[in-house]
Amino acid sequence: MNGELDAANAGELAEHVHHCATSCQWLVLDLSDLEFIGTAGFSALRDIVDRCADTVTYCTTVPGPAVTRLLRICDPANALPTTSSVAEALAAVPGLRRVH
């Protein structure tokens, strides 16, 4: 995802991801190219992570600079799962077959 995640589109993202999470076993949110994320975006991420936990769906986020800045402020305890890259996130997916 690129651009901005704020009050204008956070709900739409959360609903789309919730729909996807009901039919998948893992979810990697690549937010490394976001230029801005507001507190509504953070709330959507928390909601997504909570919903995935409810459905036992592996979930992690790949943050970029904008998301990292927001997480330092809104998530000082590092409660939201993050990984440094999509490759690292996929390597941690339980049971995912690796193609060499």
GROMACS .gro file of C-alpha atoms in nm:
model
  100
    1MET     CA    1   0.000   0.000   0.000
    2ASN     CA    2   0.126   0.349  -0.076
    3GLY     CA    3   0.000   0.701  -0.022
    4GLU     CA    4  -0.184   0.782   0.298
    5LEU     CA    5  -0.382   0.588   0.557
    6ASP     CA    6  -0.605   0.821   0.753
    7ALA     CA    7  -0.966   0.880   0.855
    8ALA     CA    8  -1.071   0.899   0.490
    9ASN     CA    9  -0.972   0.541   0.406
   10ALA     CA   10  -0.882   0.352   0.726
   11GLY     CA   11  -1.230   0.204   0.764
   12GLU     CA   12  -1.231   0.083   0.406
   13LEU     CA   13  -0.894  -0.087   0.454
   14ALA     CA   14  -1.007  -0.252   0.778
   15GLU     CA   15  -1.326  -0.384   0.618
   16HIS     CA   16  -1.139  -0.519   0.316
   17VAL     CA   17  -0.882  -0.692   0.535
   18HIS     CA   18  -1.152  -0.833   0.765
   19HIS     CA   19  -1.321  -0.985   0.461
   20CYS     CA   20  -0.991  -1.137   0.345
   21ALA     CA   21  -0.899  -1.263   0.693
   22THR     CA   22  -1.211  -1.478   0.711
   23SER     CA   23  -1.083  -1.693   0.426
   24CYS     CA   24  -0.707  -1.702   0.476
   25GLN     CA   25  -0.458  -1.843   0.724
   26TRP     CA   26  -0.206  -1.558   0.711
   27LEU     CA   27  -0.192  -1.189   0.632
   28VAL     CA   28   0.106  -0.963   0.566
   29LEU     CA   29   0.030  -0.591   0.546
   30ASP     CA   30   0.306  -0.421   0.349
   31LEU     CA   31   0.288  -0.059   0.460
   32SER     CA   32   0.651   0.019   0.383
   33ASP     CA   33   0.560   0.272   0.112
   34LEU     CA   34   0.303   0.471   0.309
   35GLU     CA   35   0.385   0.840   0.311
   36PHE     CA   36   0.147   0.919   0.600
   37ILE     CA   37  -0.055   0.728   0.858
   38GLY     CA   38  -0.287   0.898   1.103
   39THR     CA   39  -0.434   0.778   1.430
   40ALA     CA   40  -0.737   0.640   1.244
   41GLY     CA   41  -0.492   0.423   1.049
   42PHE     CA   42  -0.339   0.302   1.374
   43SER     CA   43  -0.685   0.217   1.510
   44ALA     CA   44  -0.758   0.023   1.190
   45LEU     CA   45  -0.432  -0.172   1.231
   46ARG     CA   46  -0.519  -0.261   1.591
   47ASP     CA   47  -0.865  -0.372   1.480
   48ILE     CA   48  -0.714  -0.584   1.201
   49VAL     CA   49  -0.467  -0.750   1.438
   50ASP     CA   50  -0.743  -0.818   1.692
   51ARG     CA   51  -0.971  -0.968   1.426
   52CYS     CA   52  -0.689  -1.188   1.298
   53ALA     CA   53  -0.622  -1.307   1.652
   54ASP     CA   54  -0.991  -1.395   1.688
   55THR     CA   55  -0.982  -1.604   1.369
   56VAL     CA   56  -0.634  -1.749   1.445
   57THR     CA   57  -0.493  -1.586   1.132
   58TYR     CA   58  -0.120  -1.514   1.133
   59CYS     CA   59  -0.085  -1.139   1.086
   60THR     CA   60   0.209  -0.900   1.069
   61THR     CA   61   0.284  -0.556   0.931
   62VAL     CA   62   0.587  -0.438   0.737
   63PRO     CA   63   0.620  -0.075   0.845
   64GLY     CA   64   0.799   0.200   0.660
   65PRO     CA   65   0.924   0.526   0.811
   66ALA     CA   66   0.575   0.681   0.848
   67VAL     CA   67   0.431   0.376   1.024
   68THR     CA   68   0.741   0.336   1.240
   69ARG     CA   69   0.710   0.697   1.360
   70LEU     CA   70   0.345   0.648   1.451
   71LEU     CA   71   0.412   0.318   1.628
   72ARG     CA   72   0.681   0.483   1.844
   73ILE     CA   73   0.412   0.719   1.972
   74CYS     CA   74   0.096   0.504   1.974
   75ASP     CA   75   0.244   0.159   2.041
   76PRO     CA   76   0.545   0.202   2.271
   77ALA     CA   77   0.499  -0.151   2.406
   78ASN     CA   78   0.528  -0.297   2.053
   79ALA     CA   79   0.196  -0.477   2.080
   80LEU     CA   80   0.135  -0.471   1.704
   81PRO     CA   81   0.330  -0.744   1.526
   82THR     CA   82   0.582  -0.607   1.277
   83THR     CA   83   0.859  -0.748   1.061
   84SER     CA   84   1.134  -0.568   0.875
   85SER     CA   85   1.049  -0.698   0.526
   86VAL     CA   86   0.792  -0.896   0.332
   87ALA     CA   87   1.047  -1.175   0.288
   88GLU     CA   88   1.097  -1.195   0.664
   89ALA     CA   89   0.722  -1.188   0.720
   90LEU     CA   90   0.664  -1.472   0.475
   91ALA     CA   91   0.949  -1.673   0.627
   92ALA     CA   92   0.765  -1.659   0.960
   93VAL     CA   93   0.432  -1.781   0.824
   94PRO     CA   94   0.355  -2.113   0.994
   95GLY     CA   95   0.336  -2.399   0.746
   96LEU     CA   96   0.404  -2.190   0.436
   97ARG     CA   97   0.591  -2.398   0.179
   98ARG     CA   98   0.912  -2.237   0.063
   99VAL     CA   99   0.995  -2.232  -0.307
  100HIS     CA  100   1.368  -2.239  -0.374
   0.00000   0.00000   0.00000
